[in-house]
């Protein structure tokens, strides 16, 4: 770990990070650990937007779509990094990140859902992730709270979870101890750009922060940032997810593992708290919790785990996933624009991808081109009227 450097007296940094969610904090932490001077700016409190709502599942196969091959492979790399990453961040910060290595059960209620489970199992097997098929009696031996309506289950022993709110605190403290300056309550009003070079950001207060490289980790708001050169823009849209945070007054014990089902999941935190999520809705920047959303979540969860009815509702929330057209993140420099690195578009996988987000962004800062599947340039359309000469 590099010695802590004092950069508080200057407004010029090696790296400026816009956005203090898990993506921005992972980048700030990794960049500070690489010996760079780092300043991160967030308009609110750290991790209070999408990360605050995230369930924290580390589930590369059961969370992804079979067609998303590059994302699946990146997710698997990230999942395998997680135990070391958690240990490193905990050592660097002195704070727990809430990693729970309990695995998950993916359950089906009818024939269609059972067939979908078979497809997930085959997908995992093709990627070297073994998931065992369990008859209902065995599934209920592992999780006695499951209802008899379960027709088939998959045991995903490698699907773990972490607590995103703890992770935010630990990454922030780790970044601070490595010398990063974290500025909260200051809105990035736009990017400072001139002749294809980004040189920092200006804040709504009128202050300007300069940096050799600006990392944009602005989540669902990435496409709306003023001042970006056209060549640097990426198509990120918000995808709303509503969820409930539930608590068992009797303490832990209802579920040990995450239970996933068609359209949702129940993630135990291990202390009697559970996250029940999540809807997936294209509704722009709307974060309203609706009766319909809550009904949908409870209807499915109660059918599978009737004991959910006894839990207290602690919070009802909605967050905005930052989503690209191919659901894969954008991690690297855009072509034709200097001084800019993207770290956005994590869709359903921001927590899972935290270890590789920081690593790929530091690689970009070191001058490496991004993997093509995650490059900003993949969204730049080829000119329509180019003639191909054989
Ligand atoms: N990663 C869980 C979700 O996006 O709902």
XYZ file of C-alpha atoms and ligand atoms in Angstrom:
395
model
C 0.000 0.000 0.000
C 1.509 3.396 -0.957
C 2.142 5.961 1.768
C -0.700 8.383 2.283
C -0.207 11.636 0.341
C -1.704 14.985 1.205
C -3.595 16.458 -1.763
C -6.151 18.490 0.098
C -4.420 21.792 -0.618
C -4.668 21.583 -4.398
C -7.500 21.299 -6.897
C -5.412 19.401 -9.437
C -5.190 15.630 -9.214
C -3.914 12.690 -11.187
C -7.409 11.238 -11.187
C -10.792 12.785 -10.609
C -13.707 10.394 -10.075
C -17.248 11.666 -10.617
C -19.730 9.523 -8.681
C -19.480 7.986 -5.224
C -21.403 4.750 -5.695
C -19.730 1.363 -5.643
C -18.240 1.873 -9.134
C -16.714 5.264 -8.328
C -15.469 4.156 -4.934
C -13.881 1.003 -6.398
C -12.084 3.187 -8.944
C -10.995 5.756 -6.349
C -9.747 3.004 -4.049
C -7.851 1.163 -6.807
C -6.396 4.379 -8.286
C -5.250 5.636 -4.868
C -3.670 2.238 -4.139
C -1.800 2.534 -7.455
C -0.041 5.620 -6.049
C -2.043 8.294 -7.867
C -3.490 11.409 -6.285
C -7.266 10.979 -6.382
C -10.299 13.141 -5.730
C -13.828 11.725 -5.822
C -16.890 13.969 -5.984
C -20.484 12.993 -5.255
C -23.534 15.239 -5.191
C -24.991 13.527 -2.115
C -23.688 11.093 0.462
C -21.432 8.261 -0.666
C -23.309 5.241 -1.993
C -26.760 6.704 -1.384
C -28.135 6.211 -4.900
C -28.243 2.848 -6.697
C -25.701 1.184 -4.382
C -27.900 1.941 -1.365
C -30.668 -0.126 -2.906
C -28.519 -2.982 -4.258
C -29.055 -6.472 -2.832
C -25.374 -7.400 -3.123
C -25.660 -10.806 -4.815
C -22.422 -12.164 -6.256
C -24.134 -14.375 -8.796
C -22.566 -14.239 -12.246
C -24.448 -17.141 -13.807
C -27.874 -16.961 -12.177
C -28.032 -13.174 -12.597
C -27.056 -13.015 -16.288
C -28.703 -13.893 -19.567
C -27.276 -16.805 -21.626
C -26.646 -14.438 -24.560
C -24.410 -12.164 -22.490
C -21.262 -14.249 -22.912
C -18.606 -11.556 -22.330
C -20.474 -10.247 -19.292
C -20.825 -13.781 -17.921
C -17.102 -14.363 -18.248
C -16.244 -11.019 -16.628
C -18.733 -11.812 -13.848
C -17.054 -15.159 -13.228
C -13.631 -13.542 -13.004
C -15.078 -10.990 -10.576
C -16.819 -13.648 -8.466
C -13.568 -15.551 -8.097
C -11.740 -12.365 -7.092
C -14.322 -11.509 -4.448
C -12.915 -13.407 -1.439
C -9.445 -11.804 -1.858
C -10.961 -8.426 -2.702
C -13.112 -8.515 0.446
C -10.114 -9.432 2.565
C -7.964 -6.711 1.004
C -10.602 -3.974 1.426
C -11.284 -5.079 5.007
C -7.550 -4.971 5.788
C -7.146 -1.572 4.104
C -10.117 -0.047 5.919
C -10.461 -1.975 9.163
C -14.150 -2.442 8.252
C -16.311 -5.459 7.463
C -17.828 -5.755 3.961
C -20.433 -8.341 4.992
C -19.330 -11.146 2.643
C -21.507 -14.251 3.180
C -20.334 -17.434 1.454
C -23.539 -19.401 1.844
C -24.508 -20.159 -1.769
C -28.002 -19.890 -3.210
C -30.988 -21.995 -4.171
C -32.715 -21.223 -7.451
C -36.241 -22.566 -7.290
C -38.938 -23.398 -9.819
C -42.698 -23.649 -9.245
C -43.880 -25.194 -12.497
C -42.696 -26.987 -15.593
C -41.684 -23.841 -17.491
C -39.641 -22.585 -14.556
C -38.097 -26.052 -14.117
C -37.043 -26.001 -17.784
C -35.547 -22.550 -17.290
C -33.547 -23.966 -14.367
C -32.177 -26.711 -16.617
C -30.986 -24.030 -19.030
C -29.245 -22.169 -16.185
C -27.620 -25.417 -15.058
C -26.389 -26.170 -18.589
C -25.095 -22.612 -18.964
C -23.190 -22.888 -15.686
C -21.784 -26.306 -16.595
C -20.485 -24.883 -19.894
C -18.608 -22.236 -17.907
C -17.255 -24.625 -15.281
C -19.814 -23.682 -12.618
C -21.479 -26.812 -11.267
C -24.998 -26.495 -9.875
C -26.738 -29.556 -8.490
C -30.373 -30.324 -9.298
C -32.346 -30.881 -6.069
C -35.735 -32.494 -5.671
C -38.100 -30.523 -3.412
C -37.435 -32.763 -0.386
C -33.687 -32.082 -0.552
C -34.189 -28.388 -1.204
C -36.429 -28.199 1.859
C -33.865 -30.028 3.941
C -31.407 -27.247 3.092
C -33.990 -24.488 3.537
C -36.919 -25.724 5.644
C -38.786 -22.428 5.133
C -39.407 -23.279 1.460
C -43.039 -24.058 0.614
C -44.154 -27.441 -0.766
C -45.007 -25.585 -4.016
C -41.333 -25.826 -5.020
C -41.092 -28.263 -7.910
C -37.354 -28.261 -8.518
C -34.317 -26.382 -7.201
C -30.738 -25.769 -8.223
C -28.075 -25.504 -5.589
C -25.609 -22.772 -6.618
C -22.869 -23.187 -3.980
C -20.735 -20.410 -5.501
C -23.437 -17.703 -5.495
C -22.556 -15.564 -2.494
C -23.569 -12.123 -1.274
C -22.169 -9.045 0.370
C -23.706 -6.005 2.030
C -23.356 -3.035 -0.365
C -23.875 -0.482 2.404
C -20.986 -1.951 4.388
C -18.913 -2.168 1.213
C -19.403 1.565 0.585
C -18.067 2.428 4.042
C -15.095 0.093 3.707
C -14.124 1.238 0.193
C -14.416 4.887 1.239
C -12.238 4.370 4.308
C -9.735 2.285 2.314
C -9.548 4.999 -0.355
C -9.106 7.734 2.282
C -6.334 5.796 4.025
C -4.607 5.440 0.632
C -4.725 9.239 0.279
C -7.877 9.870 -1.786
C -9.916 13.005 -1.128
C -13.645 12.251 -1.041
C -15.885 15.308 -1.512
C -19.592 14.864 -0.878
C -22.543 17.200 -1.298
C -20.959 18.749 -4.401
C -22.663 18.271 -7.731
C -20.714 17.771 -10.929
C -22.364 20.282 -13.273
C -20.375 19.269 -16.320
C -17.175 18.034 -17.851
C -14.446 20.503 -18.814
C -13.446 19.626 -22.371
C -11.491 21.387 -25.075
C -10.311 20.137 -28.471
C -10.929 16.460 -27.712
C -9.342 16.586 -24.277
C -11.150 16.382 -20.941
C -9.280 18.199 -18.184
C -11.650 17.921 -15.227
C -15.119 18.867 -14.091
C -16.886 21.962 -12.956
C -19.117 21.840 -9.932
C -22.477 23.548 -9.516
C -20.811 25.814 -6.929
C -18.726 27.237 -9.798
C -15.501 25.570 -8.620
C -13.413 23.728 -11.188
C -11.416 20.588 -10.394
C -8.597 19.614 -12.748
C -7.067 16.226 -13.366
C -4.910 14.352 -15.819
C -7.711 11.778 -16.073
C -11.389 12.050 -15.215
C -13.219 8.815 -14.432
C -16.962 9.025 -14.948
C -18.780 6.642 -12.619
C -22.058 8.478 -12.838
C -24.308 5.411 -13.078
C -27.788 5.853 -14.515
C -27.072 9.569 -15.031
C -24.095 8.923 -17.354
C -25.853 9.860 -20.595
C -27.057 13.203 -19.250
C -23.753 14.736 -18.168
C -23.278 18.167 -19.825
C -20.087 19.119 -21.615
C -19.059 15.706 -22.910
C -17.599 15.600 -26.411
C -19.982 13.647 -28.681
C -17.343 10.962 -29.318
C -17.257 10.202 -25.592
C -20.978 9.700 -25.033
C -22.350 6.290 -24.025
C -25.974 5.111 -24.177
C -26.788 4.377 -20.534
C -30.424 4.389 -19.414
C -32.013 3.926 -15.976
C -33.786 0.619 -15.292
C -35.890 0.871 -12.175
C -35.827 -1.814 -9.489
C -38.208 -1.756 -6.528
C -37.425 -3.792 -3.441
C -38.289 -4.326 0.189
C -35.926 -4.621 3.108
C -37.453 -6.937 5.681
C -36.556 -7.881 9.248
C -37.315 -10.863 11.439
C -37.681 -9.676 15.025
C -36.757 -13.182 16.159
C -33.327 -12.834 14.523
C -31.720 -14.979 11.793
C -32.930 -18.442 10.844
C -35.729 -18.162 8.295
C -33.287 -18.598 5.392
C -29.559 -19.318 5.376
C -29.046 -19.038 1.615
C -30.237 -16.627 -1.038
C -33.408 -17.939 -2.672
C -33.892 -16.916 -6.296
C -37.070 -17.401 -8.273
C -38.480 -16.264 -11.612
C -38.451 -12.487 -11.360
C -36.988 -12.089 -7.891
C -34.788 -13.023 -4.970
C -34.626 -13.063 -1.194
C -31.171 -12.356 0.168
C -30.510 -13.001 3.873
C -28.050 -10.648 5.515
C -27.381 -13.139 8.308
C -28.707 -10.918 11.117
C -32.451 -11.480 10.626
C -32.629 -8.945 7.782
C -33.628 -9.852 4.215
C -33.658 -8.029 0.901
C -36.597 -8.927 -1.321
C -36.131 -7.708 -4.864
C -36.588 -6.606 -7.475
C -38.780 -5.310 -10.246
C -37.205 -4.413 -13.581
C -38.932 -1.462 -15.210
C -38.115 0.993 -17.996
C -39.600 4.166 -16.512
C -36.892 6.767 -16.910
C -35.749 8.439 -13.703
C -38.860 7.484 -11.697
C -38.018 6.104 -8.217
C -41.543 5.882 -6.848
C -42.399 2.714 -4.921
C -45.751 1.469 -6.192
C -48.434 -0.795 -4.742
C -48.156 -2.931 -7.877
C -44.397 -3.353 -7.484
C -44.629 -4.319 -3.831
C -47.556 -6.653 -4.530
C -45.617 -8.458 -7.256
C -42.601 -8.984 -5.003
C -44.616 -10.203 -2.010
C -46.940 -12.402 -4.074
C -44.038 -14.459 -5.459
C -41.931 -14.487 -2.307
C -44.794 -15.553 -0.033
C -45.746 -18.372 -2.389
C -42.227 -19.776 -2.071
C -41.345 -18.780 1.503
C -44.597 -18.287 3.438
C -42.694 -17.129 6.534
C -42.029 -13.845 4.703
C -45.505 -12.775 5.864
C -44.215 -12.554 9.443
C -41.353 -10.195 8.611
C -41.393 -6.488 9.370
C -40.984 -4.048 6.492
C -38.024 -1.808 7.304
C -37.718 -0.025 3.971
C -39.472 0.072 0.604
C -37.108 1.469 -2.021
C -36.550 1.910 -5.707
C -33.189 2.305 -7.424
C -32.005 2.960 -10.956
C -29.730 0.403 -12.571
C -27.361 1.959 -15.130
C -28.015 -0.100 -18.228
C -26.455 -0.199 -21.689
C -28.078 -1.713 -24.804
C -26.104 -4.978 -24.321
C -26.325 -4.964 -20.476
C -22.504 -4.996 -20.235
C -20.550 -2.266 -18.460
C -18.481 0.464 -20.094
C -14.963 0.301 -18.681
C -12.221 2.230 -20.412
C -11.274 5.201 -22.549
C -13.445 6.375 -25.430
C -11.663 6.652 -28.772
C -10.638 10.127 -29.889
C -11.031 11.797 -26.487
C -8.118 12.176 -24.103
C -8.231 12.416 -20.335
C -11.463 10.462 -19.906
C -12.252 6.963 -18.612
C -15.727 5.470 -18.266
C -16.784 3.220 -15.377
C -20.512 2.878 -15.828
C -23.315 0.709 -17.253
C -23.078 -2.054 -14.632
C -26.805 -2.860 -14.918
C -27.560 -5.687 -12.397
C -23.917 -6.379 -11.593
C -22.343 -3.335 -9.957
C -21.496 -5.035 -6.671
C -20.288 -8.261 -8.290
C -18.059 -6.331 -10.702
C -16.484 -4.041 -8.069
C -13.096 -5.851 -8.014
C -12.696 -5.828 -11.800
C -14.082 -2.305 -12.224
C -11.241 -0.817 -10.183
C -8.702 -3.062 -11.873
C -9.812 -2.316 -15.455
C -9.966 1.409 -14.752
C -6.408 1.396 -13.398
C -5.366 -0.516 -16.527
C -7.015 2.209 -18.608
C -5.181 4.890 -16.591
C -1.958 2.981 -17.323
C -2.700 3.354 -21.047
C -4.154 -0.072 -21.882
C -7.039 -0.357 -24.328
C -10.250 -1.779 -22.842
C -11.451 -5.304 -23.666
C -13.552 -4.724 -26.830
C -16.731 -6.109 -25.180
C -16.573 -3.329 -22.577
C -15.090 -0.524 -24.662
C -17.070 2.712 -25.028
C -16.289 2.545 -28.761
C -18.614 -0.443 -29.239
C -21.524 1.990 -29.279
C -20.074 4.296 -31.901
C -21.946 3.683 -35.126
C -19.964 3.120 -38.296
C -20.706 5.850 -40.872
C -23.650 4.669 -42.993
C -22.209 5.736 -46.358
C -18.762 4.119 -46.231
C -18.104 2.128 -49.397
C -16.441 -1.221 -48.893
C -13.813 -1.831 -51.594
C -13.121 -5.522 -52.119
N -28.592 -7.402 -8.938
C -29.938 -7.473 -8.558
C -30.808 -6.557 -9.291
O -30.359 -5.796 -10.118
O -31.987 -6.586 -9.039
